[in-house]
Coordinates of C-alpha atoms and ligand atoms in Angstrom, one line a residue:
X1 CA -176.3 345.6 70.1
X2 CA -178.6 343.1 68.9
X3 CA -179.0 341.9 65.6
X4 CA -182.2 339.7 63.6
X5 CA -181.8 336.2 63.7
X6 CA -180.7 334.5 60.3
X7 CA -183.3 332.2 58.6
X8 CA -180.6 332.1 55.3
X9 CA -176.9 330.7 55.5
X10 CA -174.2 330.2 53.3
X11 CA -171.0 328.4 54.5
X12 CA -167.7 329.2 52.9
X13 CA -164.8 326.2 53.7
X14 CA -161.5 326.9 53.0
X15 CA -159.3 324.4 53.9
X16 CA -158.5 320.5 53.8
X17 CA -161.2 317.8 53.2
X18 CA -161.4 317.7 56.5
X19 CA -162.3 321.7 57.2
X20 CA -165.4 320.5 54.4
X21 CA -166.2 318.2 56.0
X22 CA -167.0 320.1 59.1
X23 CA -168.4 322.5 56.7
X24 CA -171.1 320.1 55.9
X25 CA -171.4 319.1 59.1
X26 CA -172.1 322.6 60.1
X27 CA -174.6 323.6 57.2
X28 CA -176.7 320.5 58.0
X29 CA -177.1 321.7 61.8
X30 CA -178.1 325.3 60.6
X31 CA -180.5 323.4 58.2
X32 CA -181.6 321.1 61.4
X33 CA -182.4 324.2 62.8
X34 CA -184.9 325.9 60.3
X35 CA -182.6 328.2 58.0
X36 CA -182.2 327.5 54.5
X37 CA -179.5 327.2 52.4
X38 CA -178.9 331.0 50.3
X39 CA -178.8 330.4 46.8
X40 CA -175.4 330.8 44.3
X41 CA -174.9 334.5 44.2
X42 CA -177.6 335.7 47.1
X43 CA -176.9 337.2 50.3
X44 CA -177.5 335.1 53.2
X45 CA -178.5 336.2 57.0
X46 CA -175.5 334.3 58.3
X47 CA -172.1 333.6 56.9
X48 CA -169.6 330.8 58.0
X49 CA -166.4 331.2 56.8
X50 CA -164.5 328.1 57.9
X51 CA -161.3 329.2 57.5
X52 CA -157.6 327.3 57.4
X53 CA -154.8 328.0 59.6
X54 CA -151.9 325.6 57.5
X55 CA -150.1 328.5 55.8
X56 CA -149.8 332.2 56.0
X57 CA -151.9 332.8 53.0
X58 CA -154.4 331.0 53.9
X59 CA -154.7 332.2 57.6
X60 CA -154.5 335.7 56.3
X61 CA -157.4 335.1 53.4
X62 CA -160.6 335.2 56.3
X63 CA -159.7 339.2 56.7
X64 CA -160.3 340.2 52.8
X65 CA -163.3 337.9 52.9
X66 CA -164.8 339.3 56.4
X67 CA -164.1 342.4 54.3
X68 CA -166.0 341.2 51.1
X69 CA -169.4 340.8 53.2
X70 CA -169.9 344.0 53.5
X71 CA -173.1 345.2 51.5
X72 CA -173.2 348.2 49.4
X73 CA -175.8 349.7 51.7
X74 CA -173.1 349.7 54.3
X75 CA -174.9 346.3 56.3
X76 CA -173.7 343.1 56.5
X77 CA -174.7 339.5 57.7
X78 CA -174.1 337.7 60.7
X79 CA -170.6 336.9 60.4
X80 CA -169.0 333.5 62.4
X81 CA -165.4 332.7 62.2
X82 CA -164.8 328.7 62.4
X83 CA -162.2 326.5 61.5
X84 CA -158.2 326.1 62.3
X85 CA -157.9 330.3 62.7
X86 CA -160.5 330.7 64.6
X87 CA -158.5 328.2 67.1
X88 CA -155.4 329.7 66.7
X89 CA -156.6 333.6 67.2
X90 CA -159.5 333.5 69.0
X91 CA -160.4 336.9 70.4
X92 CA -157.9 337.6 68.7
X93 CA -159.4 338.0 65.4
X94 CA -162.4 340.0 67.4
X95 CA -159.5 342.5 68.1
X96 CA -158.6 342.6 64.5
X97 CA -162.2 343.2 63.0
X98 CA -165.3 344.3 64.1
X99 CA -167.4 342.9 61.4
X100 CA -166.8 339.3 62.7
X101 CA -169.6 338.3 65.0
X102 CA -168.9 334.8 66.4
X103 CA -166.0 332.7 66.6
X104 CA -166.1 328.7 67.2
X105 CA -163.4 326.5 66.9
X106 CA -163.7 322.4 65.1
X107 CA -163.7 320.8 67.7
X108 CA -166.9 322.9 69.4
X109 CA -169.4 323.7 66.3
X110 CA -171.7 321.7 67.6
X111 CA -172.6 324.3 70.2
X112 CA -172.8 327.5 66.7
X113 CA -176.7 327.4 67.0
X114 CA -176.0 328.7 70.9
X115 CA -173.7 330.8 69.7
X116 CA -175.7 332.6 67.0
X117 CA -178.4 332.6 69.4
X118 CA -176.2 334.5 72.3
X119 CA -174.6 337.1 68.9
X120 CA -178.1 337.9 68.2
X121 CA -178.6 338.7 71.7
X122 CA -175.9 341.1 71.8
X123 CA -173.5 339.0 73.9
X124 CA -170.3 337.4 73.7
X125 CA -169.9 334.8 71.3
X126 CA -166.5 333.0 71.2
X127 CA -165.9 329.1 72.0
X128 CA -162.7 327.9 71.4
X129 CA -162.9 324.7 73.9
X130 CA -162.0 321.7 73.3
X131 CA -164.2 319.6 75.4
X132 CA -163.8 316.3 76.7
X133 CA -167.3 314.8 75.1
X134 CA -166.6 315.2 71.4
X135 CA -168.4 316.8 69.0
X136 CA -170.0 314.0 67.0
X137 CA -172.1 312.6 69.4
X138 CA -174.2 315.9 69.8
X139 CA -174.7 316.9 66.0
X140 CA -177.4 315.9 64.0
X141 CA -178.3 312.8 61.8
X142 CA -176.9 313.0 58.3
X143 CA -178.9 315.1 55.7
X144 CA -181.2 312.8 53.5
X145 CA -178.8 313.1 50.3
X146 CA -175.5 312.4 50.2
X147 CA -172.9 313.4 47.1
X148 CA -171.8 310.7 45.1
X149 CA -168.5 310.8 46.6
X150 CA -168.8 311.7 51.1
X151 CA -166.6 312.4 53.2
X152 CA -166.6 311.0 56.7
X153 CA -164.5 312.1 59.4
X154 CA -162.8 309.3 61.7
X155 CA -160.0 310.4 63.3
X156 CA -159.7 313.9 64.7
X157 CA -156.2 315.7 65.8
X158 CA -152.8 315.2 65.6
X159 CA -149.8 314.1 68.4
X160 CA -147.2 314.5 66.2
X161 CA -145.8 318.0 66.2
X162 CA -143.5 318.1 63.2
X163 CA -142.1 321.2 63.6
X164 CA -143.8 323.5 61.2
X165 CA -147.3 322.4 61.4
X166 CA -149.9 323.9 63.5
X167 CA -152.2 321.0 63.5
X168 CA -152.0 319.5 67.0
X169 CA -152.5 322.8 68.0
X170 CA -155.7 324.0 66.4
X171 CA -157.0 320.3 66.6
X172 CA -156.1 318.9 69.3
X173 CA -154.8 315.6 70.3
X174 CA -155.5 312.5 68.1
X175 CA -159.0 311.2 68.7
X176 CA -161.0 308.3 67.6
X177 CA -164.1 308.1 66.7
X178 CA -165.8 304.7 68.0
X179 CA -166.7 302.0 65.4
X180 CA -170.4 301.9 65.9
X181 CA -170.9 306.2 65.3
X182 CA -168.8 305.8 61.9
X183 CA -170.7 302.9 60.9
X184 CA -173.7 304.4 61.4
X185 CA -172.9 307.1 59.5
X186 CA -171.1 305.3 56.7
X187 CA -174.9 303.3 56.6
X188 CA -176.2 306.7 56.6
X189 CA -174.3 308.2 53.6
X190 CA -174.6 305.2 52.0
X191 CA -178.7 305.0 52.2
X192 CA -178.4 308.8 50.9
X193 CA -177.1 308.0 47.9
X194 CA -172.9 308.0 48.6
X195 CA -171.2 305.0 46.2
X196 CA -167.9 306.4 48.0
X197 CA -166.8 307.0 51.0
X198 CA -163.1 308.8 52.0
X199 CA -162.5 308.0 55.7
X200 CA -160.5 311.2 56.8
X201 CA -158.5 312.1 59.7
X202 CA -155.1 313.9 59.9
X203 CA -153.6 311.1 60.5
X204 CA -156.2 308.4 59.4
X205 CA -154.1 305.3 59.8
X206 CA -154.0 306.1 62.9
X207 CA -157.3 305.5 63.6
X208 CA -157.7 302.7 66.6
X209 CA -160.8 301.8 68.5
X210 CA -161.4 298.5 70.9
X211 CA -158.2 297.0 69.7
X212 CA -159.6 297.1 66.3
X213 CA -157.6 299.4 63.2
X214 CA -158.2 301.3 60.2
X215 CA -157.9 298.1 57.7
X216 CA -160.6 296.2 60.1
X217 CA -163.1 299.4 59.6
X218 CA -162.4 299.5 56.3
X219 CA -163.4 295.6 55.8
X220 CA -166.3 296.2 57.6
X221 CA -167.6 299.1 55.1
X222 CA -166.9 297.2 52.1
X223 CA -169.0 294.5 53.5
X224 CA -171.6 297.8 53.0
X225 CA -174.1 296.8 49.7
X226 CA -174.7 300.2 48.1
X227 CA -171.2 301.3 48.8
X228 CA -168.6 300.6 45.3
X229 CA -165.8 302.4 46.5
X230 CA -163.5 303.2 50.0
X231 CA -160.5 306.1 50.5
X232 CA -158.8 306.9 53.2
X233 CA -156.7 310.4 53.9
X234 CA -154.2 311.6 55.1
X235 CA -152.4 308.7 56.5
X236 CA -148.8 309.3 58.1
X237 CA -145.7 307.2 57.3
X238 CA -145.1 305.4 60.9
X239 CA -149.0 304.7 61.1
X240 CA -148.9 302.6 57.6
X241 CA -149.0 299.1 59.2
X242 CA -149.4 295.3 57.9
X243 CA -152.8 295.2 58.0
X244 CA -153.5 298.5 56.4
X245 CA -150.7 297.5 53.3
X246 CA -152.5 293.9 53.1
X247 CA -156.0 295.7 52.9
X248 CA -154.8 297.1 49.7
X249 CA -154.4 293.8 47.8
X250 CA -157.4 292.0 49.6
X251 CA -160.0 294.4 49.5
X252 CA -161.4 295.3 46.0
X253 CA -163.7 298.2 46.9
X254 CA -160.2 300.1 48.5
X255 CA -159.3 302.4 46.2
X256 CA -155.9 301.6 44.5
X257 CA -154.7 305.3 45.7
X258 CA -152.2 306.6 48.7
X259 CA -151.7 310.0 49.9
X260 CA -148.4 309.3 52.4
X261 CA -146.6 312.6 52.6
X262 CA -143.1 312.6 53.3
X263 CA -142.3 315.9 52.8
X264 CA -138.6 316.0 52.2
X265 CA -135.8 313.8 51.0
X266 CA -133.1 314.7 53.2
X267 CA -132.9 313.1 56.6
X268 CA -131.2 316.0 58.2
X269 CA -134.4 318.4 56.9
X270 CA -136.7 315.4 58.1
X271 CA -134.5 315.0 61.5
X272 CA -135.4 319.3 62.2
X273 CA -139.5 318.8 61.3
X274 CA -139.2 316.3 63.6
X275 CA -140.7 314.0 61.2
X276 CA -139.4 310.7 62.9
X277 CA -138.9 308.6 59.5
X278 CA -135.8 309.0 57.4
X279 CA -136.3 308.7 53.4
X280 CA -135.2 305.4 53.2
X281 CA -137.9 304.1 55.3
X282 CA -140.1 305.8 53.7
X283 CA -139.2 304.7 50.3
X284 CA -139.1 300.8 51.5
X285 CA -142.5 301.8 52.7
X286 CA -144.0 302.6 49.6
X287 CA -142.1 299.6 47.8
X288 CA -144.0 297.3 50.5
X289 CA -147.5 299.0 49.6
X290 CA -146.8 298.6 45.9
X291 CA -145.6 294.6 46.3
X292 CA -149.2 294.6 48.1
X293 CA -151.0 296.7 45.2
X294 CA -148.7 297.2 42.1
X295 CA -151.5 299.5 40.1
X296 CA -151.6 302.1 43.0
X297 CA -151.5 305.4 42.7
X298 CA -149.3 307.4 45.3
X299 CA -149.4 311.3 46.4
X300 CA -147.3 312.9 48.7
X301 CA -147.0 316.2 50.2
X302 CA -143.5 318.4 50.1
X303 CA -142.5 321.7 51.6
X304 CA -139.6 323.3 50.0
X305 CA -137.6 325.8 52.3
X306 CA -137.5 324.6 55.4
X307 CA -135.5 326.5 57.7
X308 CA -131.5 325.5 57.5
X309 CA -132.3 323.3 53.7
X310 CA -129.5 323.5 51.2
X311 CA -129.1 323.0 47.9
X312 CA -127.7 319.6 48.3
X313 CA -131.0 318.6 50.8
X314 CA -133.4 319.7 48.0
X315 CA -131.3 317.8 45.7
X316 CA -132.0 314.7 48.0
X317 CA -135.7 315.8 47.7
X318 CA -135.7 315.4 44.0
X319 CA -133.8 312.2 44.3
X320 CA -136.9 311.0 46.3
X321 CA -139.4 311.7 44.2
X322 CA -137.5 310.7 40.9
X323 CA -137.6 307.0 43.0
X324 CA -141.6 306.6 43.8
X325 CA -142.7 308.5 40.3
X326 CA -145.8 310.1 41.8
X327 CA -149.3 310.2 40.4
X328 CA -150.1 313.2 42.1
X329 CA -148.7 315.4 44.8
X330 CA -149.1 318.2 46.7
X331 CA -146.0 321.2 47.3
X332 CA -145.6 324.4 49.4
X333 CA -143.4 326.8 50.3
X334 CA -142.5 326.3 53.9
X335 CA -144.5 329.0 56.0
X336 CA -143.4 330.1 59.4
X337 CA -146.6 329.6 61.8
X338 CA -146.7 331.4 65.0
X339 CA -145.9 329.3 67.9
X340 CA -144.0 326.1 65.9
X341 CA -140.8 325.7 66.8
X342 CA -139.5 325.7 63.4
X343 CA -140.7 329.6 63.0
X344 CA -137.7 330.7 65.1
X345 CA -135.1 328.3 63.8
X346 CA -131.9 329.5 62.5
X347 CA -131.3 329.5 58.2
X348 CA -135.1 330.6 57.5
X349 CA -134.6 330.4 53.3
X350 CA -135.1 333.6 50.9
X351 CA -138.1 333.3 49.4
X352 CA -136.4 333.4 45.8
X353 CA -134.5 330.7 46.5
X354 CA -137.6 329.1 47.7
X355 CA -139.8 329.8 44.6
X356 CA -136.9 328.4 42.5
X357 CA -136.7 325.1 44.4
X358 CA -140.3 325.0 44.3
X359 CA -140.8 326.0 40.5
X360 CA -138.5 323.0 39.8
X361 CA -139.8 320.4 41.9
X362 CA -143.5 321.3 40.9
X363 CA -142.3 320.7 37.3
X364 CA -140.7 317.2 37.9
X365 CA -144.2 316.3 39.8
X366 CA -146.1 317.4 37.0
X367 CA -143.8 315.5 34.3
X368 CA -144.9 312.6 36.8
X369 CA -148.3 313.3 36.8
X370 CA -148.7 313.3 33.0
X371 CA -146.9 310.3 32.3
X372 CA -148.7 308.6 35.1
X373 CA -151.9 309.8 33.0
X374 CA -150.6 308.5 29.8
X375 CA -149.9 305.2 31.0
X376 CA -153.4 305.0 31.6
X377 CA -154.3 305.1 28.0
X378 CA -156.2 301.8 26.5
X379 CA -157.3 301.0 29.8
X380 CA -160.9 299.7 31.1
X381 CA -161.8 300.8 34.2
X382 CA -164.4 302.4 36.3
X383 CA -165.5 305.7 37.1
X384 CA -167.6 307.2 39.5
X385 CA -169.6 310.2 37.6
X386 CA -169.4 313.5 40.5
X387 CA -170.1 316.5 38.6
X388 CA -171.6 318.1 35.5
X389 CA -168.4 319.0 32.7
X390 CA -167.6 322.1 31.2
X391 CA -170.1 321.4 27.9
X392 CA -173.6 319.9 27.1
X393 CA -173.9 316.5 28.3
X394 CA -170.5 316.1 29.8
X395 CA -169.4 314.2 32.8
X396 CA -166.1 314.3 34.9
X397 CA -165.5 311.4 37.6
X398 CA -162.8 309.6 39.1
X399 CA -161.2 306.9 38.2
X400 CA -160.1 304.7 41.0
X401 CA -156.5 306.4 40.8
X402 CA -158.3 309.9 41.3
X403 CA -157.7 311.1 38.3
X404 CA -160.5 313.2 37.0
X405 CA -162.0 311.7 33.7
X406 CA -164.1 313.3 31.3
X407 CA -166.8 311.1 29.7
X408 CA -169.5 312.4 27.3
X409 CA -173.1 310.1 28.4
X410 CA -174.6 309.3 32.0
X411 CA -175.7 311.0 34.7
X412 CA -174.2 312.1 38.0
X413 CA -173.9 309.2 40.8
X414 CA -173.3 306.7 37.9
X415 CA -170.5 304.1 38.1
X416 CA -170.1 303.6 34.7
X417 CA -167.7 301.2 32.8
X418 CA -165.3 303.2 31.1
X419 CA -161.9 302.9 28.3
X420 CA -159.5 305.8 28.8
X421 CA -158.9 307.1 25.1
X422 CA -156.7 310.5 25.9
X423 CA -154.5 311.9 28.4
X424 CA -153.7 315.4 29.5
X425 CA -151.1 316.7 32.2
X426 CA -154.7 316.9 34.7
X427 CA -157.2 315.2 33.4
X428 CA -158.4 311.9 31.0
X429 CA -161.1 311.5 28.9
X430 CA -163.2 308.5 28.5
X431 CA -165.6 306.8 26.1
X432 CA -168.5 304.5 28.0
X433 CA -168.2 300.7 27.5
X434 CA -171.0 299.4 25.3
X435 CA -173.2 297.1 27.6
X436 CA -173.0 293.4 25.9
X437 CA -177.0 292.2 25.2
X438 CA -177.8 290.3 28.0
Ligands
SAH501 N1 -151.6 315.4 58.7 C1 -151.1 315.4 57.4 C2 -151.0 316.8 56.7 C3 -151.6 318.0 57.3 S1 -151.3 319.5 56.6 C4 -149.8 314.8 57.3 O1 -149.0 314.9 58.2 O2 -149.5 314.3 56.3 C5 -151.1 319.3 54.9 C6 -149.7 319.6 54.4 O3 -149.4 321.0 54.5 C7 -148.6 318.9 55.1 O4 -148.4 317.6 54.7 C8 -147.4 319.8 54.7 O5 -146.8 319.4 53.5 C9 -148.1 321.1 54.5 N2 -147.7 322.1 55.6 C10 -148.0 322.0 56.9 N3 -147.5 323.0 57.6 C11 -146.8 323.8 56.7 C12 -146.1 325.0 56.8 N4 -145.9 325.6 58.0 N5 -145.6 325.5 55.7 C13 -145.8 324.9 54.5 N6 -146.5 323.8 54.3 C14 -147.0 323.2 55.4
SF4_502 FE1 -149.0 318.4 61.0 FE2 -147.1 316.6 61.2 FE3 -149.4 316.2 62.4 FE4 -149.3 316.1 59.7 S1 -148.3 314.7 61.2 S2 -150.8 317.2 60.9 S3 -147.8 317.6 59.2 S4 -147.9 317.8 62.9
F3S503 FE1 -156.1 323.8 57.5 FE2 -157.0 323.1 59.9 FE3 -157.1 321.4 57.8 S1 -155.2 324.3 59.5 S2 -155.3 322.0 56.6 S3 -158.2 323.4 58.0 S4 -156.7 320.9 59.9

């Protein structure tokens, strides 16, 4: 059956800043192409729903949305599956639902305007490779505006295989981007109007290219004019080098911030996800970073439940996180994903013992949160203003800790001076420094 060819398209992303990334990457090649962008709340000729594969829940969310395109007249768009499921299933998911029309996975979007054009044609449109020549060099330039705050891909794919992660599966092994392509498009965000970049990658401090390393990129950027501000996520525990910890005390545009998951804080739990760190490594870790850095801000991720943990190894997990006090940080329930090898381990957990353990642990990281937020209180700082605020004339932006801030003058794109005058459990707000007369 054939079908018209799109000229509107929406893209839906559903996962990690990475998965929006490739999101944007994707709308801006369907834009490349002639189609236009569908406006808040119309249909659009073609939907992309780029779709995460982390967790059951999330995998399983792309059938109620397939579901949801359906039009009340009984038609629907042109429907492409990309992202981590549509890795993992594949034909698969063609199986599973006929109202799904194409299916691409990240590391071969660059050939969707092929594959819409075969779907229209009535032929078989699924692309799972994972070729050799990567992506990046066959997409488009950069669109001519750029948020405030951009992300910008680095590193691709993952050779770690902890045990419960699908990662190096639906992305591949790691992969580097070379220094020239990123600069270029760092230059590129930058001349659109980005004043921050977060260099991204699964394992970002991983990132290597010509024997040079994610600190020396990061010096290079900052030597960027228009750019104020650098991140970097999601960095792994035994990538966190010298260099990278030094960068953090030398370099005033990095971001005083550090997402280093560590998941758990027993080493027998850490020893199964094959995690190759115990928790006292990791904690002399973060004590090096903050010797380097004492203001920053660290996240973490956690997964309660993992197959054989006890009491007393959730206890230890606690233990962990009472030591580095976070500012943030991120916690799941342990989800068996088809193929790990932890899905078929012995001493899977109840899932009321693992809401419990992560009810409490969520509460301890929020107690964090909030007193990290009030410590902040009196300070002078910057923000970077990203978005429009719930009322008239307000602004929320980061600070350089991430914490959203709400500040009541300016415009979006504005780094504005800023004293932090209240605190919440999520958010601060902020009055604007009065400029002294020049
Ligand atoms: N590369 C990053 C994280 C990628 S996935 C890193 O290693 O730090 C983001 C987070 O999802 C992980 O850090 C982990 O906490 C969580 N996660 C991954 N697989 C999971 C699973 N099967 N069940 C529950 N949480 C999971
Ligand atoms: Fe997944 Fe582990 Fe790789 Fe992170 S390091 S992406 S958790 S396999
Ligand atoms: Fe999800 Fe794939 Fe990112 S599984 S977390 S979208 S790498």
């Amino acid at each position: 059956m054939t079908r018209p060819t799109p000229s509107t398209y929406r893209v839906k992303s559903f996962g990690c800043q990475m998965n929006v990334y490739d999101g944007e990457r994707m709308a801006e090649m369907l834009a490349a192409r002639g189609l236009t962008a569908a406006a808040e709340g119309e249909d659009a000729d073609l939907v992309v729903l780029n779709t995460c594969h982390i967790r059951e829940k999330a995998s399983e969310k792309v059938y109620s949305e397939v579901g949801r395109l359906r039009r009340e007249d009984g038609s629907r768009p042109l429907v492409a599956v990309a992202g981590c499921v549509a890795q993992a299933e594949g034909e698969e998911i063609r199986r599973r639902t006929r109202d799904v029309d194409i299916v691409v996975g990240p590391q071969a979007y660059h050939r969707l305007p092929g594959l819409i054009d075969t779907a229209v044609a009535g032929g078989h449109a699924v692309d799972t490779d994972m070729p050799a020549d990567s992506k990046f060099g066959a997409l488009p330039g950069r669109a001519r505006r750029a948020a405030p705050s951009a992300f910008l891909t680095v590193q691709e794919g993952c050779d770690k295989f902890c045990t419960y992660c699908v990662v190096p599966y639906t992305r591949g092994a790691e992969v580097s981007r070379p220094w020239g392509q990123i600069m270029d498009e760092a230059r590129a965000l930058v001349d659109a109007g980005a004043r921050e970049i977060t260099l991204l990658g699964q394992n970002v401090n991983a990132w290597a290219h010509d024997g040079r390393y994610l600190h020396d990129l990061i010096e290079a950027m900052a030597g960027l004019s228009g750019l104020a501000r650098i991140r970097y996520t999601t960095s792994h525990p035994n990538d966190m080098h010298d260099g990278l910890i030094a960068a953090h005390r030398d370099i005033d545009k990095l971001m005083p911030f550090l997402h280093l998951p560590v998941q758990s804080g027993s080493d027998r739990i850490l020893k199964a996800m094959n995690r190759s760190h115990d928790a006292d490594s990791y904690l002399r870790l973060i004590d090096r970073v903050r010797a380097a850095r004492p203001d920053i801000a660290i996240s973490g991720d956690y997964i309660v439940g993992f197959p054989g943990e006890t009491d007393a190894d959730f206890d230890a997990t606690l233990k962990v996180v009472e030591r580095i006090g976070h500012a943030q940080a991120f916690s799941f329930k342990y989800s068996p994903r088809p193929g790990t090898p932890a899905a078929t381990m012995d001493g899977q957990v109840e899932a009321q013992v693992m809401d419990e353990r992560l009810k409490r642990l969520q509460a301890l990281i929020g107690q964090q949160q909030h007193a990290f937020n009030l410590a902040s209180v009196g300070r002078d700082t910057t923000v970077l203003l990203e978005r429009a605020g719930r009322h008239p004339g307000q602004l929320i932006g980061k600070s350089p800790w991430l914490q959203s801030v709400v500040v009541e003058q300016g415009a979006i794109g504005d780094l504005v001076d800023v004293r932090i005058s209240a605190a919440g459990p999520n958010s601060l707000s902020g009055v604007i420094a009065q400029k002294e007369a020049a």
